[in-house]
XYZ file of C-alpha atoms in Angstrom:
324
model
C 90.045 87.220 121.729
C 87.263 86.576 124.218
C 83.999 85.588 122.564
C 82.062 87.556 125.181
C 83.441 90.710 126.776
C 81.881 89.753 130.103
C 84.292 86.792 130.196
C 87.251 89.195 130.257
C 88.950 89.167 133.683
C 88.135 92.135 135.915
C 90.060 91.614 139.139
C 93.568 93.117 139.267
C 93.036 95.212 136.108
C 92.253 98.915 135.797
C 92.327 99.997 132.143
C 92.440 99.212 128.410
C 95.089 100.050 125.841
C 95.066 99.844 122.046
C 98.430 99.696 120.280
C 99.718 99.562 116.711
C 101.958 96.510 116.432
C 104.813 95.489 114.144
C 106.060 91.895 113.983
C 109.419 90.557 112.848
C 111.597 87.503 113.332
C 114.478 87.675 115.748
C 118.030 87.595 114.284
C 118.090 83.823 114.655
C 114.831 83.481 112.759
C 113.307 81.214 115.410
C 110.927 83.576 117.180
C 108.570 86.370 116.235
C 109.003 89.621 118.115
C 106.194 92.167 118.497
C 106.767 95.837 119.238
C 104.654 98.944 119.611
C 105.045 101.332 116.678
C 106.171 104.869 117.545
C 107.961 105.803 114.293
C 108.251 104.598 110.655
C 111.415 102.699 111.607
C 109.336 100.497 113.911
C 106.934 99.344 111.168
C 105.416 98.142 109.067
C 102.054 97.792 110.765
C 100.885 94.175 111.080
C 97.964 94.391 113.482
C 96.370 96.388 116.289
C 96.263 94.786 119.716
C 94.030 95.382 122.739
C 95.543 95.036 126.214
C 94.327 95.103 129.804
C 96.461 97.131 132.192
C 97.348 95.234 135.369
C 97.330 96.828 138.804
C 100.924 95.667 139.204
C 102.070 97.490 136.091
C 102.027 94.717 133.494
C 99.700 94.199 130.532
C 97.622 91.281 129.231
C 96.845 91.037 125.497
C 93.209 90.076 124.968
C 92.914 90.598 121.197
C 95.058 90.901 118.055
C 92.996 92.425 115.250
C 93.873 93.208 111.622
C 92.631 96.820 111.546
C 92.531 99.794 113.879
C 88.778 100.083 113.329
C 88.199 96.554 114.637
C 90.537 97.164 117.574
C 88.793 100.418 118.547
C 85.401 98.754 118.243
C 86.401 95.833 120.455
C 88.085 98.129 123.009
C 84.924 100.268 123.156
C 82.822 97.197 123.978
C 85.225 96.172 126.735
C 85.217 99.733 128.066
C 81.436 99.788 128.178
C 81.294 96.425 129.943
C 84.000 97.164 132.510
C 83.803 100.953 132.893
C 87.498 101.352 132.097
C 89.024 104.155 130.036
C 90.666 103.322 126.701
C 94.187 104.685 126.266
C 97.310 103.771 124.305
C 100.173 105.099 122.213
C 97.933 104.605 119.185
C 96.183 107.870 120.067
C 99.533 109.685 119.852
C 100.301 108.464 116.319
C 100.143 110.949 113.455
C 100.256 110.530 109.677
C 101.008 113.075 106.977
C 98.181 113.755 104.532
C 99.066 115.526 101.281
C 96.130 116.984 99.288
C 95.571 115.056 96.077
C 98.118 112.361 96.909
C 96.841 110.632 100.016
C 99.054 109.773 102.978
C 102.845 109.630 103.102
C 103.505 105.911 102.838
C 105.465 103.610 105.101
C 109.053 103.527 103.754
C 108.650 99.845 102.825
C 105.756 100.594 100.446
C 106.597 100.810 96.703
C 105.488 104.436 96.256
C 105.769 107.654 98.292
C 101.999 107.909 98.910
C 99.102 105.630 99.774
C 95.330 106.012 100.061
C 95.195 103.416 102.847
C 96.117 104.688 106.335
C 97.146 101.133 107.263
C 100.064 101.567 104.815
C 100.987 105.072 105.957
C 104.169 106.056 107.787
C 103.326 106.372 111.489
C 104.943 109.097 113.613
C 104.622 109.761 117.327
C 103.295 113.267 117.954
C 106.596 114.180 119.643
C 108.364 113.941 116.260
C 105.458 114.956 114.001
C 106.759 118.418 113.097
C 106.134 120.375 109.873
C 109.857 120.910 109.212
C 110.384 117.126 109.119
C 109.572 117.060 105.389
C 111.162 120.236 104.066
C 112.142 119.536 100.470
C 110.431 116.140 100.552
C 107.176 114.689 99.202
C 105.268 115.464 102.385
C 106.318 119.129 102.597
C 102.938 120.590 101.636
C 100.825 118.218 103.698
C 99.217 118.351 107.110
C 99.425 116.169 110.190
C 96.355 114.289 111.316
C 95.653 111.678 114.017
C 96.035 108.180 112.612
C 93.055 106.843 114.557
C 90.871 109.376 112.686
C 92.155 108.620 109.166
C 89.911 106.869 106.663
C 90.783 104.788 103.624
C 90.434 107.123 100.622
C 90.216 104.205 98.199
C 87.085 102.654 99.737
C 83.761 103.667 98.181
C 84.721 107.204 97.297
C 81.298 107.823 95.791
C 79.674 107.143 99.163
C 82.272 109.316 100.930
C 81.566 112.237 98.600
C 77.809 111.895 98.993
C 78.084 111.729 102.792
C 80.294 114.833 102.888
C 77.939 116.739 100.596
C 74.960 115.725 102.756
C 76.685 117.026 105.898
C 77.576 120.355 104.278
C 74.089 120.732 102.773
C 72.416 120.002 106.119
C 74.670 122.526 107.885
C 73.870 125.143 105.233
C 70.124 124.629 105.707
C 70.481 125.062 109.481
C 72.535 128.249 108.995
C 69.891 129.698 106.650
C 67.165 129.238 109.236
C 63.654 130.235 108.089
C 64.952 131.295 104.668
C 66.174 127.764 103.830
C 64.432 126.156 100.827
C 61.879 123.459 101.528
C 63.173 119.877 101.517
C 62.866 118.325 98.068
C 61.981 121.630 96.381
C 63.577 122.720 93.109
C 65.449 125.462 95.012
C 66.855 122.885 97.433
C 67.976 120.685 94.541
C 69.679 123.626 92.807
C 71.368 124.659 96.037
C 72.682 121.129 96.593
C 74.087 121.040 93.056
C 75.818 124.383 93.600
C 77.361 123.124 96.833
C 78.524 119.933 95.142
C 81.153 121.724 93.033
C 82.352 123.789 96.000
C 82.644 120.778 98.292
C 84.461 118.707 95.667
C 87.004 121.454 94.918
C 87.835 121.775 98.625
C 88.168 118.088 99.518
C 91.483 117.464 101.283
C 91.587 113.952 99.782
C 90.905 115.055 96.177
C 93.063 112.788 94.045
C 95.750 113.982 91.662
C 96.281 111.327 89.000
C 97.675 113.047 85.890
C 100.370 115.615 85.281
C 99.500 118.820 83.389
C 100.341 117.428 79.944
C 98.446 114.159 80.488
C 95.456 116.095 81.808
C 95.490 118.343 78.737
C 95.587 115.352 76.363
C 92.617 113.720 78.108
C 90.645 116.973 78.067
C 91.364 117.396 74.335
C 90.290 113.801 73.676
C 87.021 114.310 75.524
C 86.424 117.585 73.715
C 87.007 115.947 70.316
C 84.621 113.170 71.338
C 82.014 115.875 72.052
C 81.805 115.446 75.780
C 80.505 118.488 77.625
C 83.295 119.858 79.815
C 83.379 122.819 82.158
C 87.181 122.932 82.042
C 87.432 122.500 85.805
C 86.919 118.747 86.082
C 88.932 116.920 88.726
C 91.165 114.019 87.736
C 88.600 111.630 89.213
C 85.909 113.135 86.991
C 88.217 112.886 83.965
C 88.779 109.188 84.710
C 85.032 108.678 84.889
C 84.480 110.451 81.573
C 87.386 108.906 79.651
C 86.014 105.414 80.323
C 83.128 106.261 77.987
C 85.401 107.399 75.127
C 86.745 105.273 72.281
C 90.276 103.896 72.932
C 91.506 104.912 69.475
C 90.550 108.514 70.218
C 92.938 108.530 73.189
C 95.781 106.291 72.054
C 95.849 107.051 68.317
C 99.303 108.331 67.174
C 100.473 108.573 70.803
C 104.236 108.538 71.319
C 105.325 105.253 72.979
C 107.075 107.004 75.864
C 104.060 109.216 76.565
C 101.717 106.218 76.381
C 103.845 104.343 78.909
C 103.764 107.271 81.335
C 99.999 107.636 80.886
C 99.481 103.923 81.513
C 101.537 104.195 84.704
C 99.206 107.002 85.796
C 96.191 104.774 85.074
C 97.808 101.981 87.114
C 98.430 104.217 90.134
C 96.596 103.668 93.380
C 94.746 106.971 92.928
C 93.552 106.106 89.420
C 92.531 102.616 90.526
C 90.396 104.136 93.283
C 88.770 106.582 90.849
C 88.180 104.070 88.049
C 86.983 101.249 90.277
C 84.555 103.675 91.933
C 83.298 104.710 88.488
C 82.890 101.050 87.516
C 80.959 100.318 90.703
C 78.688 103.313 90.141
C 78.124 102.557 86.430
C 78.898 98.860 85.763
C 78.365 99.367 82.019
C 81.770 101.072 81.705
C 83.467 97.706 82.296
C 82.088 96.375 79.014
C 82.788 99.551 77.044
C 86.012 99.479 75.062
C 88.198 101.901 77.033
C 88.707 99.992 80.287
C 89.503 96.659 78.554
C 91.907 98.562 76.278
C 93.699 100.154 79.234
C 93.840 96.768 80.974
C 95.338 95.032 77.899
C 97.895 97.779 77.330
C 99.022 97.615 80.935
C 99.564 93.872 80.634
C 101.442 94.248 77.337
C 103.807 96.712 79.001
C 104.355 94.383 81.945
C 102.546 96.731 84.349
C 100.299 95.066 86.900
C 96.726 96.040 86.087
C 94.535 97.074 89.038
C 91.508 96.326 86.845
C 92.098 92.617 86.226
C 89.301 91.641 88.605
C 86.792 93.155 86.172
C 87.750 90.637 83.482
C 87.534 86.893 83.986
C 89.217 86.330 80.659
C 90.878 88.416 77.966
C 88.358 90.331 75.884
C 88.343 89.046 72.334
C 86.762 90.237 69.089
C 85.499 93.665 68.195
C 85.448 96.239 70.980
C 82.105 97.343 72.321
C 80.816 100.680 71.016
C 81.869 103.694 73.049
C 79.374 105.693 75.052
C 79.010 109.341 74.134
C 78.858 112.255 76.479
């Protein structure tokens, strides 16, 4: 990659391309082969490359970058410096987003869904048809451009706040002169009312538990005297359950049900929800529930996505649980 975009050659070139690239060894294992991704069979994604288009029809690679965001950013700088248009097959790639689950994952990923678009199955728009997934996990999803997709597991609290702010600002504009004054009690109440509506209509709202697991967690929270509306999302339930006592949740639980519940807690969706809750309220890391979930996952041989919160195994008496 050129340190300065003005050092990039200009003569004999006319445009910029950004491409999603897969890399594999040739059958002899001596060389690495790169190819542009146009379908899930071409993957998995390894990097995004920026090319200059030659007048004679060839292409010169000027940057190999780990993420599409970095590639788009670099291509935009080159475009601004040279006045060339940015194109590429990458703009024709589509991924399948399924509400509550994330994106349909690349077939080489361990599960059917992922929150990270870099791990999603990539389809060229020519084959991105709704009937492609009839009877499959992506049947009730929607197609979206890959270059537009964001990572649902990164700072979900900030994502939610940004979305709410956009909706609230749009609502104030629509209300015109009748809009409440900024910072007034009416404005605060209006924002709180919108919060529930916006959250319930998020396309990336995570589904973590099945109906039975959700019911058990709601009953646990109710017995622990948490205030529930009955319409909490799974992310909100994860946030709340971290403040409950472990024995209240796991007491007298059937081993098979506990294993399934622990698998739900270890899922990518739950990890995103719980790690966001821990980042927002660091105290939950030292409360008993998260260490208990972490230890149980390890005892069952399930990789814990919460290990980074604990430098060493928690010993002694558990910390007192927070109350709702």
